[in-house]
Amino acid sequence: DTAVSQTPKYLVTQMGNDKSIKCEQNLGHDTMYWYKQDSKKFLKIMFSYNNKELIINETVPNRFSPKSPDKAHLNLHINSLELGDSAVYFCASSYDRSSYNEQFFGPGTRLTVL
Amino acid sequence: AQSVAQPEDQVNVAEGNPLTVKCTYSVSGNPYLFWYVQYPNRGLQFLLKYITGDNLVKGSYGFEAEFNKSQTSFHLKKPSALVSDSALYFCAIEDYGQNFVFGPGTRLSVLP
């Protein structure tokens, strides 16, 4: 009955590879997010989708491409992985895009690029 | 652009003592302010938020926070700390549809 789930939990891969991280929420929320948390624990928003439409696209390399097949899923595909992509990636969701709604976070995916 | 500062990287407090984790912000309008907690190897969990109304907001696990507009602060407090409160705490701000911005985090250690 996990509210926001991510797979995989750990991802170890070589530079130059392409990988995907999946996220699903069963809360019936309209809005979903991807965040990157670096080794210093700084947390930065990457993307936000509302009802399958992109609403926030921060300054992220275009090697990162989010895809939302339906409002319960927001996947993150990364092409040509680089060492600097190593981080923990968190998916989150909120009831809708209203600013006053809190977000519910997934457990994170630790990506290590060798 | 809005920003959030958490001036202390680390806060140490003895179990049973009151704790305060500080947060100050900078925003052009009226902010929505949030506190989240992150336990090791876990995602963030929502603790509490200030939207409008009473400046003192109460949240999960006995935490509370006071919104102070003149000092642009939103400090997190708890009257009596528990060892299990040891975690990373993030203050966050949302400014009417702008991006959700997190502070750098404060690591709280509660010593038995």
mmCIF file of C-alpha atoms in Angstrom:
data_model
loop_
_atom_site.group_PDB
_atom_site.id
_atom_site.type_symbol
_atom_site.label_atom_id
_atom_site.label_comp_id
_atom_site.label_asym_id
_atom_site.label_seq_id
_atom_site.Cartn_x
_atom_site.Cartn_y
_atom_site.Cartn_z
ATOM 1 C CA ASP A 1 0.000 0.000 0.000
ATOM 2 C CA THR A 2 3.000 2.273 -0.623
ATOM 3 C CA ALA A 3 1.812 5.746 -1.567
ATOM 4 C CA VAL A 4 4.681 6.756 -3.859
ATOM 5 C CA SER A 5 6.929 3.994 -5.118
ATOM 6 C CA GLN A 6 10.067 4.085 -7.225
ATOM 7 C CA THR A 7 12.015 1.387 -9.008
ATOM 8 C CA PRO A 8 14.768 0.517 -8.871
ATOM 9 C CA LYS A 9 15.995 1.492 -5.412
ATOM 10 C CA TYR A 10 19.613 1.238 -6.502
ATOM 11 C CA LEU A 11 21.064 1.662 -9.973
ATOM 12 C CA VAL A 12 24.742 1.193 -10.779
ATOM 13 C CA THR A 13 25.792 1.711 -14.367
ATOM 14 C CA GLN A 14 28.633 2.773 -16.630
ATOM 15 C CA MET A 15 29.161 6.182 -18.173
ATOM 16 C CA GLY A 16 27.456 6.544 -21.510
ATOM 17 C CA ASN A 17 24.637 4.125 -20.774
ATOM 18 C CA ASP A 18 20.930 4.961 -20.917
ATOM 19 C CA LYS A 19 18.740 4.156 -17.927
ATOM 20 C CA SER A 20 15.210 4.731 -16.669
ATOM 21 C CA ILE A 21 13.685 5.189 -13.234
ATOM 22 C CA LYS A 22 9.991 4.517 -12.732
ATOM 23 C CA CYS A 23 7.626 6.207 -10.322
ATOM 24 C CA GLU A 24 4.042 5.414 -9.433
ATOM 25 C CA GLN A 25 1.646 6.998 -6.958
ATOM 26 C CA ASN A 26 -1.602 5.451 -5.759
ATOM 27 C CA LEU A 27 -2.880 8.567 -4.005
ATOM 28 C CA GLY A 28 -4.991 9.821 -6.886
ATOM 29 C CA HIS A 29 -2.886 12.980 -7.065
ATOM 30 C CA ASP A 30 -2.796 15.171 -10.146
ATOM 31 C CA THR A 31 0.753 16.487 -9.843
ATOM 32 C CA MET A 32 4.061 14.644 -9.800
ATOM 33 C CA TYR A 33 7.671 15.775 -9.488
ATOM 34 C CA TRP A 34 11.256 14.634 -9.916
ATOM 35 C CA TYR A 35 13.966 15.912 -7.585
ATOM 36 C CA LYS A 36 17.727 15.358 -7.510
ATOM 37 C CA GLN A 37 19.523 15.168 -4.165
ATOM 38 C CA ASP A 38 23.288 15.483 -4.438
ATOM 39 C CA SER A 39 25.987 14.148 -2.140
ATOM 40 C CA LYS A 40 25.719 17.242 0.074
ATOM 41 C CA LYS A 41 21.992 16.535 0.459
ATOM 42 C CA PHE A 42 20.920 19.596 -1.538
ATOM 43 C CA LEU A 43 17.523 18.945 -3.034
ATOM 44 C CA LYS A 44 16.594 20.516 -6.358
ATOM 45 C CA ILE A 45 13.462 20.176 -8.426
ATOM 46 C CA MET A 46 13.965 18.904 -11.961
ATOM 47 C CA PHE A 47 10.490 18.471 -13.448
ATOM 48 C CA SER A 48 6.849 18.718 -12.544
ATOM 49 C CA TYR A 49 3.857 17.261 -14.355
ATOM 50 C CA ASN A 50 0.208 18.036 -13.813
ATOM 51 C CA ASN A 51 -2.270 15.582 -15.305
ATOM 52 C CA LYS A 52 0.370 14.287 -17.698
ATOM 53 C CA GLU A 53 1.402 17.782 -18.825
ATOM 54 C CA LEU A 54 4.807 19.282 -18.152
ATOM 55 C CA ILE A 55 4.535 22.401 -15.973
ATOM 56 C CA ILE A 56 8.027 22.812 -14.539
ATOM 57 C CA ASN A 57 11.201 22.110 -16.443
ATOM 58 C CA GLU A 58 14.202 23.400 -14.570
ATOM 59 C CA THR A 59 17.624 23.875 -16.054
ATOM 60 C CA VAL A 60 18.273 20.214 -16.587
ATOM 61 C CA PRO A 61 20.390 18.744 -19.410
ATOM 62 C CA ASN A 62 18.221 17.479 -22.238
ATOM 63 C CA ARG A 63 19.706 14.033 -21.625
ATOM 64 C CA PHE A 64 17.004 13.846 -18.951
ATOM 65 C CA SER A 65 13.554 13.210 -20.349
ATOM 66 C CA PRO A 66 10.484 12.675 -18.184
ATOM 67 C CA LYS A 67 7.495 10.761 -19.462
ATOM 68 C CA SER A 68 4.051 10.565 -17.944
ATOM 69 C CA PRO A 69 1.916 7.847 -19.539
ATOM 70 C CA ASP A 70 -0.910 8.630 -17.112
ATOM 71 C CA LYS A 71 -1.306 10.826 -14.078
ATOM 72 C CA ALA A 72 -0.304 8.022 -11.712
ATOM 73 C CA HIS A 73 3.084 7.501 -13.343
ATOM 74 C CA LEU A 74 6.065 9.731 -14.014
ATOM 75 C CA ASN A 75 9.162 8.034 -15.336
ATOM 76 C CA LEU A 76 12.592 9.533 -15.801
ATOM 77 C CA HIS A 77 14.826 8.471 -18.671
ATOM 78 C CA ILE A 78 18.468 9.484 -18.733
ATOM 79 C CA ASN A 79 20.599 9.206 -21.856
ATOM 80 C CA SER A 80 24.378 9.105 -22.059
ATOM 81 C CA LEU A 81 24.905 8.978 -18.308
ATOM 82 C CA GLU A 82 27.750 11.054 -16.860
ATOM 83 C CA LEU A 83 29.648 10.823 -13.586
ATOM 84 C CA GLY A 84 27.920 13.994 -12.358
ATOM 85 C CA ASP A 85 24.535 12.324 -12.657
ATOM 86 C CA SER A 86 25.337 10.218 -9.607
ATOM 87 C CA ALA A 87 22.826 11.250 -6.966
ATOM 88 C CA VAL A 88 19.635 10.159 -5.273
ATOM 89 C CA TYR A 89 16.552 10.866 -7.370
ATOM 90 C CA PHE A 90 13.233 11.351 -5.625
ATOM 91 C CA CYS A 91 9.805 11.227 -7.107
ATOM 92 C CA ALA A 92 6.998 13.077 -5.318
ATOM 93 C CA SER A 93 3.326 13.845 -5.797
ATOM 94 C CA SER A 94 0.804 16.373 -4.521
ATOM 95 C CA TYR A 95 -2.976 16.591 -4.659
ATOM 96 C CA ASP A 96 -2.827 19.200 -7.383
ATOM 97 C CA ARG A 97 -0.542 22.009 -8.488
ATOM 98 C CA SER A 98 -1.799 24.446 -5.864
ATOM 99 C CA SER A 99 1.093 25.980 -4.006
ATOM 100 C CA TYR A 100 -0.238 25.147 -0.561
ATOM 101 C CA ASN A 101 -0.291 21.382 -1.012
ATOM 102 C CA GLU A 102 2.362 19.325 0.678
ATOM 103 C CA GLN A 103 4.241 16.748 -1.330
ATOM 104 C CA PHE A 104 4.536 13.034 -0.731
ATOM 105 C CA PHE A 105 7.927 11.571 -1.548
ATOM 106 C CA GLY A 106 9.016 8.192 -2.771
ATOM 107 C CA PRO A 107 11.882 6.309 -1.115
ATOM 108 C CA GLY A 108 14.437 7.471 -3.684
ATOM 109 C CA THR A 109 16.629 5.831 -6.308
ATOM 110 C CA ARG A 110 20.353 5.943 -5.675
ATOM 111 C CA LEU A 111 22.081 6.234 -9.050
ATOM 112 C CA THR A 112 25.799 5.554 -9.232
ATOM 113 C CA VAL A 113 27.580 6.177 -12.508
ATOM 114 C CA LEU A 114 31.012 4.550 -12.793
ATOM 115 C CA ALA B 1 13.693 34.879 -6.691
ATOM 116 C CA GLN B 2 12.718 33.148 -3.504
ATOM 117 C CA SER B 3 15.303 31.471 -1.323
ATOM 118 C CA VAL B 4 15.488 29.569 1.913
ATOM 119 C CA ALA B 5 18.343 29.572 4.407
ATOM 120 C CA GLN B 6 18.972 27.166 7.229
ATOM 121 C CA PRO B 7 21.875 28.780 9.030
ATOM 122 C CA GLU B 8 22.932 25.702 10.998
ATOM 123 C CA ASP B 9 24.308 22.622 9.259
ATOM 124 C CA GLN B 10 24.069 20.661 12.493
ATOM 125 C CA VAL B 11 22.089 20.989 15.708
ATOM 126 C CA ASN B 12 22.882 18.866 18.745
ATOM 127 C CA VAL B 13 20.496 18.620 21.654
ATOM 128 C CA ALA B 14 20.150 16.339 24.656
ATOM 129 C CA GLU B 15 17.134 14.072 24.868
ATOM 130 C CA GLY B 16 14.336 15.716 26.798
ATOM 131 C CA ASN B 17 15.543 19.239 26.058
ATOM 132 C CA PRO B 18 13.686 21.609 23.748
ATOM 133 C CA LEU B 19 14.944 21.824 20.192
ATOM 134 C CA THR B 20 14.898 24.560 17.570
ATOM 135 C CA VAL B 21 15.862 24.231 13.913
ATOM 136 C CA LYS B 22 16.097 27.606 12.236
ATOM 137 C CA CYS B 23 14.798 28.700 8.863
ATOM 138 C CA THR B 24 14.721 32.101 7.214
ATOM 139 C CA TYR B 25 13.380 32.938 3.807
ATOM 140 C CA SER B 26 13.342 35.567 1.133
ATOM 141 C CA VAL B 27 10.344 35.964 -1.136
ATOM 142 C CA SER B 28 8.592 38.724 -3.037
ATOM 143 C CA GLY B 29 5.050 37.975 -1.892
ATOM 144 C CA ASN B 30 3.404 36.003 0.874
ATOM 145 C CA PRO B 31 4.995 32.603 1.196
ATOM 146 C CA TYR B 32 3.736 29.143 1.808
ATOM 147 C CA LEU B 33 6.261 27.519 4.157
ATOM 148 C CA PHE B 34 6.863 23.857 4.869
ATOM 149 C CA TRP B 35 9.014 21.598 7.005
ATOM 150 C CA TYR B 36 10.013 18.117 5.949
ATOM 151 C CA VAL B 37 12.077 15.447 7.696
ATOM 152 C CA GLN B 38 14.349 12.893 6.059
ATOM 153 C CA TYR B 39 15.429 9.805 7.958
ATOM 154 C CA PRO B 40 18.517 7.911 6.707
ATOM 155 C CA ASN B 41 18.000 6.231 3.335
ATOM 156 C CA ARG B 42 14.375 7.378 3.170
ATOM 157 C CA GLY B 43 12.358 9.919 1.247
ATOM 158 C CA LEU B 44 11.207 13.188 2.762
ATOM 159 C CA GLN B 45 8.170 13.215 5.015
ATOM 160 C CA PHE B 46 5.925 16.224 5.477
ATOM 161 C CA LEU B 47 5.833 17.630 9.032
ATOM 162 C CA LEU B 48 3.831 20.849 8.863
ATOM 163 C CA LYS B 49 3.059 23.927 6.808
ATOM 164 C CA TYR B 50 2.065 27.561 7.147
ATOM 165 C CA ILE B 51 -0.424 28.868 4.641
ATOM 166 C CA THR B 52 -2.298 31.626 6.427
ATOM 167 C CA GLY B 53 -3.903 32.386 9.763
ATOM 168 C CA ASP B 54 -2.389 31.548 13.142
ATOM 169 C CA ASN B 55 1.350 32.073 13.114
ATOM 170 C CA LEU B 56 1.935 28.989 15.263
ATOM 171 C CA VAL B 57 1.331 25.786 13.368
ATOM 172 C CA LYS B 58 1.391 22.317 14.835
ATOM 173 C CA GLY B 59 2.419 19.239 12.943
ATOM 174 C CA SER B 60 3.377 15.613 13.171
ATOM 175 C CA TYR B 61 5.353 13.983 15.999
ATOM 176 C CA GLY B 62 4.871 16.917 18.379
ATOM 177 C CA PHE B 63 6.653 19.453 16.168
ATOM 178 C CA GLU B 64 5.493 23.025 15.755
ATOM 179 C CA ALA B 65 6.739 26.065 13.893
ATOM 180 C CA GLU B 66 6.196 29.777 14.222
ATOM 181 C CA PHE B 67 5.818 32.041 11.219
ATOM 182 C CA ASN B 68 7.361 35.448 11.863
ATOM 183 C CA LYS B 69 6.771 37.795 8.970
ATOM 184 C CA SER B 70 8.852 40.677 10.312
ATOM 185 C CA GLN B 71 11.875 38.442 10.783
ATOM 186 C CA THR B 72 11.081 36.330 7.705
ATOM 187 C CA SER B 73 11.574 33.211 9.760
ATOM 188 C CA PHE B 74 9.834 29.903 10.216
ATOM 189 C CA HIS B 75 11.719 28.068 12.964
ATOM 190 C CA LEU B 76 10.846 24.479 13.807
ATOM 191 C CA LYS B 77 10.479 23.614 17.473
ATOM 192 C CA LYS B 78 9.702 20.753 19.786
ATOM 193 C CA PRO B 79 9.377 21.060 23.577
ATOM 194 C CA SER B 80 11.111 17.772 24.398
ATOM 195 C CA ALA B 81 13.440 16.060 21.929
ATOM 196 C CA LEU B 82 13.577 12.308 21.406
ATOM 197 C CA VAL B 83 16.534 10.290 20.150
ATOM 198 C CA SER B 84 14.246 9.142 17.328
ATOM 199 C CA ASP B 85 13.948 12.768 16.147
ATOM 200 C CA SER B 86 17.544 12.553 14.881
ATOM 201 C CA ALA B 87 17.301 13.159 11.140
ATOM 202 C CA LEU B 88 17.817 15.726 8.390
ATOM 203 C CA TYR B 89 15.289 18.566 8.411
ATOM 204 C CA PHE B 90 14.405 20.666 5.391
ATOM 205 C CA CYS B 91 12.586 23.960 5.302
ATOM 206 C CA ALA B 92 10.857 24.733 1.986
ATOM 207 C CA ILE B 93 9.039 27.623 0.399
ATOM 208 C CA GLU B 94 6.491 28.003 -2.372
ATOM 209 C CA ASP B 95 5.569 31.375 -3.707
ATOM 210 C CA TYR B 96 2.253 31.351 -5.531
ATOM 211 C CA GLY B 97 3.029 28.974 -8.312
ATOM 212 C CA GLN B 98 6.746 29.501 -8.443
ATOM 213 C CA ASN B 99 9.040 26.597 -7.969
ATOM 214 C CA PHE B 100 9.174 24.722 -4.738
ATOM 215 C CA VAL B 101 12.544 25.591 -3.157
ATOM 216 C CA PHE B 102 14.168 23.621 -0.366
ATOM 217 C CA GLY B 103 16.707 24.882 2.111
ATOM 218 C CA PRO B 104 20.063 23.115 2.403
ATOM 219 C CA GLY B 105 18.938 21.006 5.343
ATOM 220 C CA THR B 106 19.920 20.848 9.014
ATOM 221 C CA ARG B 107 21.086 17.637 10.597
ATOM 222 C CA LEU B 108 19.570 17.190 14.042
ATOM 223 C CA SER B 109 21.284 14.873 16.501
ATOM 224 C CA VAL B 110 19.499 14.117 19.741
ATOM 225 C CA LEU B 111 21.891 12.645 22.269
ATOM 226 C CA PRO B 112 20.676 10.164 24.874
#
